[in-house]
Tab-separated table of C-alpha atoms and ligand atoms in Angstrom:
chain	number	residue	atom	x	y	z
M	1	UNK	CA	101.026	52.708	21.446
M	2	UNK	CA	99.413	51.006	18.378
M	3	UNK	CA	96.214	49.507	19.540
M	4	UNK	CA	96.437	47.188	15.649
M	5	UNK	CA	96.184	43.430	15.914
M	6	UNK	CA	98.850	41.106	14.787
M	7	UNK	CA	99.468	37.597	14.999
M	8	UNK	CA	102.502	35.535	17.135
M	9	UNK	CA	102.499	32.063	18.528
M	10	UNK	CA	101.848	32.292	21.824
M	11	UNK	CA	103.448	30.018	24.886
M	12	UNK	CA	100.557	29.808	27.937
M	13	UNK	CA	100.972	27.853	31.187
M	14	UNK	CA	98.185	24.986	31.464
M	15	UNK	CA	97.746	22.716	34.096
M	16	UNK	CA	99.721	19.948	32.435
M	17	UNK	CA	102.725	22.357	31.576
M	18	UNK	CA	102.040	24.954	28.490
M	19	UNK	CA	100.663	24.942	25.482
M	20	UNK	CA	101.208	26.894	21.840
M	21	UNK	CA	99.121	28.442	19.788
M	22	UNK	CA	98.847	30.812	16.878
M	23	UNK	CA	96.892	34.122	18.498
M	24	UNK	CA	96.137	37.512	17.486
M	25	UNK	CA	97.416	40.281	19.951
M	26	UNK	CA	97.973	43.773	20.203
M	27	UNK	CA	101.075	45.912	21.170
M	28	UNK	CA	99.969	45.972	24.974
M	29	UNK	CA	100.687	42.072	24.999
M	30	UNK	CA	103.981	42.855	24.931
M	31	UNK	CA	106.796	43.653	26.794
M	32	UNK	CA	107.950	47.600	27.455
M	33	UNK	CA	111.141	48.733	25.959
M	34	UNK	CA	112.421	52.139	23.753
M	35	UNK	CA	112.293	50.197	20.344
M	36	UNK	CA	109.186	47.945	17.881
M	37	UNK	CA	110.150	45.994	15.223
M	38	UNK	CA	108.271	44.511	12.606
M	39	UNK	CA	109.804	41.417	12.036
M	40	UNK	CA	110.113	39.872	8.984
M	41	UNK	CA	112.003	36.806	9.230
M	42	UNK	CA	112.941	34.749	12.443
M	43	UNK	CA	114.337	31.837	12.645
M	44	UNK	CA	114.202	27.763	14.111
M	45	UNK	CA	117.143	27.278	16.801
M	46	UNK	CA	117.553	23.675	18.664
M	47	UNK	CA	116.803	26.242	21.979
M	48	UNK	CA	113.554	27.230	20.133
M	49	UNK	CA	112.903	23.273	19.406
M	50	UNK	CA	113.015	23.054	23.604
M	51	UNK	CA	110.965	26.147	24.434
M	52	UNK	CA	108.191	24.607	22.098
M	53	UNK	CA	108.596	21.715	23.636
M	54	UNK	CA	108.610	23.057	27.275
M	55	UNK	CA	112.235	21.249	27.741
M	56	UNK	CA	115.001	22.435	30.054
M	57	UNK	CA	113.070	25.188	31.313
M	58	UNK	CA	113.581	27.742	28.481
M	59	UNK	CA	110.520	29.780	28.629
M	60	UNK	CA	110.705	31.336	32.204
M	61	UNK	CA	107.760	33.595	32.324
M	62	UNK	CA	104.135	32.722	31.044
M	63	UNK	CA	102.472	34.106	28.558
M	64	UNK	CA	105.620	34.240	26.744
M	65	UNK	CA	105.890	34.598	22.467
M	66	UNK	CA	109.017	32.243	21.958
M	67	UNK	CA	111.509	32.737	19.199
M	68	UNK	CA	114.983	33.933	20.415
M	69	UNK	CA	116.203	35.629	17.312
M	70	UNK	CA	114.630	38.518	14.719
M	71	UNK	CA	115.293	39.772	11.660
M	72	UNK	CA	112.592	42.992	10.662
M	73	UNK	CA	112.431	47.339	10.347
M	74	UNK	CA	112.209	49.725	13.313
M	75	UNK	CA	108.975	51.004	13.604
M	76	UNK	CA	108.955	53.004	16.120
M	77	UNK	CA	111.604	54.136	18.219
M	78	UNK	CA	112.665	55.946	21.307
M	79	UNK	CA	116.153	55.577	21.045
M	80	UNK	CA	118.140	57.711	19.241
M	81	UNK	CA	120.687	55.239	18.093
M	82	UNK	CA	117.459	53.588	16.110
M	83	UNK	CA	115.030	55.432	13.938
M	84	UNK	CA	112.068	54.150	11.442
M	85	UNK	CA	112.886	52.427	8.479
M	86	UNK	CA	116.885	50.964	10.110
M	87	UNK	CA	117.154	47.432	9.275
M	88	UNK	CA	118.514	45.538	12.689
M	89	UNK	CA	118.699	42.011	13.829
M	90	UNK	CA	118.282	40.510	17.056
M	91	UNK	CA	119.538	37.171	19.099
M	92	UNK	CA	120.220	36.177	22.449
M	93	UNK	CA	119.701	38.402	25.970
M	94	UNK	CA	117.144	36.384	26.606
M	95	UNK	CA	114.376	37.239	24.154
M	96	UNK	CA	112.186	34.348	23.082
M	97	UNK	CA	112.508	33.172	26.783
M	98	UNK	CA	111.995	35.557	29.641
M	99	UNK	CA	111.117	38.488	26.800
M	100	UNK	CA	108.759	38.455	24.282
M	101	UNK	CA	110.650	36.843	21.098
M	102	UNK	CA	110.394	36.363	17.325
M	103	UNK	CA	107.826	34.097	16.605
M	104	UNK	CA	105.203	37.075	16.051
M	105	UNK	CA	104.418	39.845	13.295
M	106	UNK	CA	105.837	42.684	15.775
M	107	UNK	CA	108.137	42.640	18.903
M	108	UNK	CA	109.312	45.478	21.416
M	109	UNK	CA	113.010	45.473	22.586
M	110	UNK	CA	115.680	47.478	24.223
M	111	UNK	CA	117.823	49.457	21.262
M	112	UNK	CA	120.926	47.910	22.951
M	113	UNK	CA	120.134	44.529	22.268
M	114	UNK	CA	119.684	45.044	18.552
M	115	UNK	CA	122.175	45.323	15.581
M	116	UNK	CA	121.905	47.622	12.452
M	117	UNK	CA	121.819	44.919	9.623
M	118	UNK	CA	125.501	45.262	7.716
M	119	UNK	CA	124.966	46.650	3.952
M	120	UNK	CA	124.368	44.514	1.452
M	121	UNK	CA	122.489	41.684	4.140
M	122	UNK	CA	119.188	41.044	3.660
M	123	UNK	CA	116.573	40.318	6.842
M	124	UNK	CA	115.858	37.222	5.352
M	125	UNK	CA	119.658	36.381	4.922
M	126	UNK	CA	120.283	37.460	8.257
M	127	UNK	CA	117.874	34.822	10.000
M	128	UNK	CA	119.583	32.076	7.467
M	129	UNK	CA	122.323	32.853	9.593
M	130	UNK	CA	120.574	33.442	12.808
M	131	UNK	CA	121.571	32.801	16.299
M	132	UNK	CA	122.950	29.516	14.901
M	133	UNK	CA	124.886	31.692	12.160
M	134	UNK	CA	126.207	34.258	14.604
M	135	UNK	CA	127.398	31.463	17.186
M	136	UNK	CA	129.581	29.610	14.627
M	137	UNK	CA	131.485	32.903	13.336
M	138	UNK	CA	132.267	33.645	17.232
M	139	UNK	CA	133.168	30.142	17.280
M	140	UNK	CA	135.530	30.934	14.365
M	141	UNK	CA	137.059	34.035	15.928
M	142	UNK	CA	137.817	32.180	19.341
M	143	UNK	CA	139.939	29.525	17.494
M	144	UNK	CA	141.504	32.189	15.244
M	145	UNK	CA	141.940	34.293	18.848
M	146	UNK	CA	144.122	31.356	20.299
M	147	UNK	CA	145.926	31.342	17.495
M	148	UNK	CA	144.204	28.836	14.974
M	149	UNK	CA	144.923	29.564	11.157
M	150	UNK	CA	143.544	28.537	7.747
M	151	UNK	CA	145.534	25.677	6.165
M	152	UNK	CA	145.399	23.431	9.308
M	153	UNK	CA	142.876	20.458	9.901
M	154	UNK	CA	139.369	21.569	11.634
M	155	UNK	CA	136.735	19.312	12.898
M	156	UNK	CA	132.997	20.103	13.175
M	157	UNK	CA	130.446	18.285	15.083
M	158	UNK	CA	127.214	18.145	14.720
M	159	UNK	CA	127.959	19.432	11.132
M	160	UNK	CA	124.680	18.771	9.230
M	161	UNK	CA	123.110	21.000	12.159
M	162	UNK	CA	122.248	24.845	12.255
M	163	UNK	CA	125.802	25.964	14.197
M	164	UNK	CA	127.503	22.937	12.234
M	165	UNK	CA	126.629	23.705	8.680
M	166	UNK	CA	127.455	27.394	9.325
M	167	UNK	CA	130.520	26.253	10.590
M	168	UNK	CA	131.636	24.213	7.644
M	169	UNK	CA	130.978	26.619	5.480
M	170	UNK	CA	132.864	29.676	7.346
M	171	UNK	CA	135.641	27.032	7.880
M	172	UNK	CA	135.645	26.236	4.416
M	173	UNK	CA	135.404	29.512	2.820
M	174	UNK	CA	138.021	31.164	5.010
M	175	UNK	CA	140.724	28.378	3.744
M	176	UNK	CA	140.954	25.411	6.437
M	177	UNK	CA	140.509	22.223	5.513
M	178	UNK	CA	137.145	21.115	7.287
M	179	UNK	CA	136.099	16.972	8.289
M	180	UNK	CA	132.334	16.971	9.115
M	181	UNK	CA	131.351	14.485	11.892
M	182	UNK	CA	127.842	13.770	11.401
M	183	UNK	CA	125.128	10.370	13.146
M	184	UNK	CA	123.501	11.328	9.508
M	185	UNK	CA	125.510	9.608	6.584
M	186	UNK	CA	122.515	10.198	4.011
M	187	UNK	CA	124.096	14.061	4.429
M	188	UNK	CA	127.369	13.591	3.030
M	189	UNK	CA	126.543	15.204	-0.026
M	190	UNK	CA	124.932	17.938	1.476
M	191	UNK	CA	128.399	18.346	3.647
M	192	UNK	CA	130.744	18.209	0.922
M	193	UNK	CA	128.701	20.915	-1.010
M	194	UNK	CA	129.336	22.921	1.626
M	195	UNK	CA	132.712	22.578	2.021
M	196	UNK	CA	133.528	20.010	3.765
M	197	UNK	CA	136.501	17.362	2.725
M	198	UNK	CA	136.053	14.234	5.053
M	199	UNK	CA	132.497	12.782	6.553
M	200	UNK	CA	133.719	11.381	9.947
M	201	UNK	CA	131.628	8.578	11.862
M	202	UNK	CA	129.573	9.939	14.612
M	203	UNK	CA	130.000	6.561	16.211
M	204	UNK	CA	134.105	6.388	15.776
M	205	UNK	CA	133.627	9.880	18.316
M	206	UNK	CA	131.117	8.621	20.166
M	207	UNK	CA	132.479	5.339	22.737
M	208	UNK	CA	134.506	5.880	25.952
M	209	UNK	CA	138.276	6.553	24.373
M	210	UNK	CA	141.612	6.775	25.273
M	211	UNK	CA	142.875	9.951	27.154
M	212	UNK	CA	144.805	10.641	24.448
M	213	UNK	CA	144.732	9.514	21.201
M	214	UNK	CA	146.755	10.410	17.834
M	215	UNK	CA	146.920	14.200	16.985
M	216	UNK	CA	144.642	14.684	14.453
M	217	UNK	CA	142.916	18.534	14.570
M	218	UNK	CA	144.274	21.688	14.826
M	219	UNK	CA	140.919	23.118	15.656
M	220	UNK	CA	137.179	22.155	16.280
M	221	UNK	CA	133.887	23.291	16.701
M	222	UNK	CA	131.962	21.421	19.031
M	223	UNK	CA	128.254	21.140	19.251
M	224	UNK	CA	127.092	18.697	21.029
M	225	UNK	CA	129.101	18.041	24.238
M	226	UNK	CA	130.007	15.063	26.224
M	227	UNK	CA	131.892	11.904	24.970
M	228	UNK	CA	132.316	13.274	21.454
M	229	UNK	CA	133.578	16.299	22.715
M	230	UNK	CA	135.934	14.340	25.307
M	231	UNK	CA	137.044	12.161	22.363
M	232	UNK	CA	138.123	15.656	20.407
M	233	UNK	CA	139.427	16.930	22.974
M	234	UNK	CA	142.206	13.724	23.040
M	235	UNK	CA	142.704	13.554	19.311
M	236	UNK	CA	143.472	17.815	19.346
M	237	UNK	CA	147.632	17.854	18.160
M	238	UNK	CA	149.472	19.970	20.377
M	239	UNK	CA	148.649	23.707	20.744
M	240	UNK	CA	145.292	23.355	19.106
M	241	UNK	CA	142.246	24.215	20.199
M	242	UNK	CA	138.413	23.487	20.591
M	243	UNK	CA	135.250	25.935	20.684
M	244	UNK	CA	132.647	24.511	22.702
M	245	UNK	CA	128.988	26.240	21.834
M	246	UNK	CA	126.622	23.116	22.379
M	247	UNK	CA	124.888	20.488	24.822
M	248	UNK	CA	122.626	17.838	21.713
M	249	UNK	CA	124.485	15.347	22.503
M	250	UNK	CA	124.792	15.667	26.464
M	251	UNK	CA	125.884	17.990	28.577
M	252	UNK	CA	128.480	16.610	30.427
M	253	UNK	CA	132.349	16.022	30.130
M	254	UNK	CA	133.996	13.271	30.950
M	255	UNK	CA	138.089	13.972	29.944
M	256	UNK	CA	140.816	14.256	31.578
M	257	UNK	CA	142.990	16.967	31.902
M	258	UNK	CA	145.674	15.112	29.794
M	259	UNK	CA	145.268	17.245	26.546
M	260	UNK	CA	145.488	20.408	28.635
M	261	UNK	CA	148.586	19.486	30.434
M	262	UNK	CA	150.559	17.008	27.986
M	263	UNK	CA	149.580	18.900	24.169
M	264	UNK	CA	148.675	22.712	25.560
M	265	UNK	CA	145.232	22.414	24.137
M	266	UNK	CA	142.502	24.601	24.708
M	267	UNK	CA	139.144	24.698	25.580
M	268	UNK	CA	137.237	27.553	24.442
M	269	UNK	CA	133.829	28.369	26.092
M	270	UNK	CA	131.546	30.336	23.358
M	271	UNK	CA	127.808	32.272	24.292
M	272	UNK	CA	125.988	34.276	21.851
M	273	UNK	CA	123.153	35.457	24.577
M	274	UNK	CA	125.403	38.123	26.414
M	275	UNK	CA	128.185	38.008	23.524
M	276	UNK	CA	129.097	41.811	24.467
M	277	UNK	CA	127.288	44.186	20.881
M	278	UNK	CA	130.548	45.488	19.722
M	279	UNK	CA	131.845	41.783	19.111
M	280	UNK	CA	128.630	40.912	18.087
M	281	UNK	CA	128.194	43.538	15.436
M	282	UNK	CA	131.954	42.495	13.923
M	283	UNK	CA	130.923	39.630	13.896
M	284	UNK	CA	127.433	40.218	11.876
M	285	UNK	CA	129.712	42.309	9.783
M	286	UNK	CA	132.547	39.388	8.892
M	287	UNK	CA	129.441	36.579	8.185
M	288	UNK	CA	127.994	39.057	5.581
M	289	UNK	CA	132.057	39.568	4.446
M	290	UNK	CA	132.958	35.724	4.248
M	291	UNK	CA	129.603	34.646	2.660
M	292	UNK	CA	128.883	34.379	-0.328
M	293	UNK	CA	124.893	34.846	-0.899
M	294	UNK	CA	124.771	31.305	-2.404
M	295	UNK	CA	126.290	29.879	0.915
M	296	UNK	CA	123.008	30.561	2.524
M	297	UNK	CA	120.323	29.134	0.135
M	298	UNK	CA	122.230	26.206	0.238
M	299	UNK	CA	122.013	25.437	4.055
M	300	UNK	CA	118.576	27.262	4.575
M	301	UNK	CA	114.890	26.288	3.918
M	302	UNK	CA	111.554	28.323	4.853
M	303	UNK	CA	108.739	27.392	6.955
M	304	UNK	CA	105.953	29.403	8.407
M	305	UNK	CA	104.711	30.098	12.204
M	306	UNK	CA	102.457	26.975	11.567
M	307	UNK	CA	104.941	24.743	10.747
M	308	UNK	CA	106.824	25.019	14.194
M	309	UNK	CA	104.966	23.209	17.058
M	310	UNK	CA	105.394	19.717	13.830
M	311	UNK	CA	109.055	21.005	13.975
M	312	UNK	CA	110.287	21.254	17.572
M	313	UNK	CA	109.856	17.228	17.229
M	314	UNK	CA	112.146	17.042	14.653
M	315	UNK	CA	115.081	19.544	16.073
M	316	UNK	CA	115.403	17.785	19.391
M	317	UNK	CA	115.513	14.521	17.331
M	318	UNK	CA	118.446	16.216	15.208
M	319	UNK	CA	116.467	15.594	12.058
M	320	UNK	CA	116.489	19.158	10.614
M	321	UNK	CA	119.190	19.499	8.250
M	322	UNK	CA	120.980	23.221	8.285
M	323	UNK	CA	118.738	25.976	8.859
M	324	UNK	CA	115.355	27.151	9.423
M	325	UNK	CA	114.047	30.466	8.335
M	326	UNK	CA	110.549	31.122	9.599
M	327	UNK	CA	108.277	33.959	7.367
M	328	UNK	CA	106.263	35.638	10.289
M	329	UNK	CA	103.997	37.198	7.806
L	401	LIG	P1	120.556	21.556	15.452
L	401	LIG	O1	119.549	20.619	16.006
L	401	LIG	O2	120.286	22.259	14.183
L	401	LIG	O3	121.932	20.750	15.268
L	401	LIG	C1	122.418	19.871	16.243
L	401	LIG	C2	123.135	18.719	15.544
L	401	LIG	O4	123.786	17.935	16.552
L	401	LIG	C3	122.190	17.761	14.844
L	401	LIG	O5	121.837	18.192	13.568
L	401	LIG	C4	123.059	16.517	14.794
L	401	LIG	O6	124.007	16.680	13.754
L	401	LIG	C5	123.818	16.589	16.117
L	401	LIG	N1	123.183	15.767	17.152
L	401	LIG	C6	121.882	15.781	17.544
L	401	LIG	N2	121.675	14.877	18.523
L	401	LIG	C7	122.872	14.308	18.762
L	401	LIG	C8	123.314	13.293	19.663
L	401	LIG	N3	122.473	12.698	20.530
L	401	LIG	N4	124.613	12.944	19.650
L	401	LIG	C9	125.471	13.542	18.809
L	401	LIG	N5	125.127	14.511	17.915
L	401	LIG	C10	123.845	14.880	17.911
L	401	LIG	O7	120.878	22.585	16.621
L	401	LIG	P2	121.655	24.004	16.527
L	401	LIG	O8	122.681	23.914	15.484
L	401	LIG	O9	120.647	25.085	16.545
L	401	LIG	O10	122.374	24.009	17.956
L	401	LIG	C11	123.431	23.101	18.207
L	401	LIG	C12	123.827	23.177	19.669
L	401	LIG	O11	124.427	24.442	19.928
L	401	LIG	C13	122.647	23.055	20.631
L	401	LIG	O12	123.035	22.332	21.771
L	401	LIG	C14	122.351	24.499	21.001
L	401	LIG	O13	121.723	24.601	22.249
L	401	LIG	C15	123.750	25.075	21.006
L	401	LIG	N6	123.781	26.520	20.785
L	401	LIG	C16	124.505	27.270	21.648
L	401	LIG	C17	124.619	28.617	21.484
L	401	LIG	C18	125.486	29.395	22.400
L	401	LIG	O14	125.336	30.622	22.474
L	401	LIG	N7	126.413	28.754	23.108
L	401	LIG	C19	123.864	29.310	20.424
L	401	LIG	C20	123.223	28.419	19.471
L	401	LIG	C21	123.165	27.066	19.681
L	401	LIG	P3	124.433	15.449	12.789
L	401	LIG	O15	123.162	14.843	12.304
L	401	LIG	O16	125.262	16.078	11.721
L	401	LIG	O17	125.222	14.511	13.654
């Protein structure tokens, strides 16, 4: 084992709860597994916005380096499916929050948790889409699963978010005609560069409603849970469906079972954590196919490991707009 320093943000217990800090460490600070990655890119989730913030109990063990995705080239490697040199991308199965994560120059994984970067993606494209990325395009393939087609009327929420933006843009570039619900109106612009045709009102979502109200989306992406997502679920036309991925908003749900039993709708459960690696890797495969390399630059900004304690603030406020790619060195 390299005995070379390198640096990573590091989560320690305190008496008051945890704190963060940039530190230098060595290969022995982490976790054992069959494969080392130097990372190159990872990336700012809402979950790493609550880890930093010691919220909802995301970190589990202490000291922990938090960042639950990775973008970077094997270094070493005791599996044979991985050698030196592969490009490979990690998110989810609990890495950045029981495992040693991204946030750091280095970081030691199991092979089976990684994915072999598709030709033609870059690592720092790769982290543009990120956990956030990955979660919309299974999003995407759950609604097109039930039966949900390009041409029909989709609804994102949270849009000017990480999953949202992605979302519109997939949406968009795969040929459905996407409405953007969004508590930020200065983003319009930003949305309808993206692809989206309609802004709607976070507040017209966001009141008690009717059970059911008039029929107006064939499909949805939800991020952010409770009334909104009760509200979508009544205004979802018969046969349509909804992908649930996210809790900023709340994470209860109070509905009825009305659209489920009067318009056949569908509620449709998404997780990238355990998302088994054969969906995982077509999915990694159809983001870098539906794309274009423009998409990303337009939804993504940079930051480095410095910037993140000043930016786990602004995430939970739902003040970032799109994504976050963080340089680790
Ligand atoms: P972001 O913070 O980037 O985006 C969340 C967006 O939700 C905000 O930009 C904002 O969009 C909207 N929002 C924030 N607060 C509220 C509120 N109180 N009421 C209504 N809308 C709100 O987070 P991510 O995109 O990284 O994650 C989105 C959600 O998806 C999170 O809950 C996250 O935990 C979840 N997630 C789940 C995954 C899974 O595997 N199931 C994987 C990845 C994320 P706007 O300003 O446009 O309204």
């Amino acid at each position: 084992m390299s005995t070379d320093t390198f640096r990573a943000l590091v989560a320690r217990k305190t008496e008051g709860g945890q704190a963060v800090a940039l530190e230098t460490i060595t290969e022995a600070d982490l976790p054992a597994a069959d494969v080392t990655v130097d990372v190159e890119f990872s990336s700012f989730n809402y979950k790493d916005g609550l880890a930093l913030k010691g919220q909802s109990r995301i970190l589990r063990t202490f000291p922990m380096v938090p960042g639950i995705d990775f973008a970077g080239t094997v270094r070493t490697s005791d599996n044979p499916a991985f050698a030196p040199g592969d490009k490979v991308v990690l998110t989810g199965w609990g890495v950045g929050e029981s495992w040693s994560g991204g946030f750091a120059e280095r970081a030691r994984v199991k092979g089976e948790w990684l994915v072999k970067l598709p030709e033609g993606l870059t690592t720092h494209q790769a982290m543009a889409i990120g956990t956030a990325g990955l979660t919309a395009m299974l999003c995407v393939d759950a609604l097109e699963r039930y039966g949900i087609t390009p041409g029909g009327d989709v609804l994102v929420t949270g849009a000017a978010g990480g999953v949202g933006s992605v979302a519109v843009r997939l949406l968009s570039r795969l040929g459905y005609k996407v409405s953007a619900l969004t508590g930020r109106r200065s983003e319009e612009d930003f949305l309808k560069s993206i692809g989206a045709c309609e802004i709607v009102d976070r507040d017209t979502y966001a009141a008690a409603g009717k059970p059911l109200a008039s029929e107006r989306w064939h499909g949805a992406v939800d991020t952010v849970g409770g009334q909104i997502l009760a509200n979508v679920l009544a205004s979802t036309a018969y046969g349509g469906a909804v992908a649930a991925c996210g809790l900023a908003a709340a994470t209860d749900l109070p509905t009825t079972v009305f659209p489920f039993i009067l318009r056949n709708v569908a509620l449709l459960g998404v997780d990238s954590v355990n998302c088994p690696t054969a969906r995982r890797a077509r999915a990694w495969a159809r983001l870098s196919d539906v794309l274009e390399p423009n998409d990303l630059d337009q939804v993504t900004r940079d930051v480095g490991l410095d910037d993140l304690p000043r930016l786990a603030d602004d995430i939970i406020a739902g003040r970032v707009r799109g994504r976050t790619v963080v340089r680790t060195r």
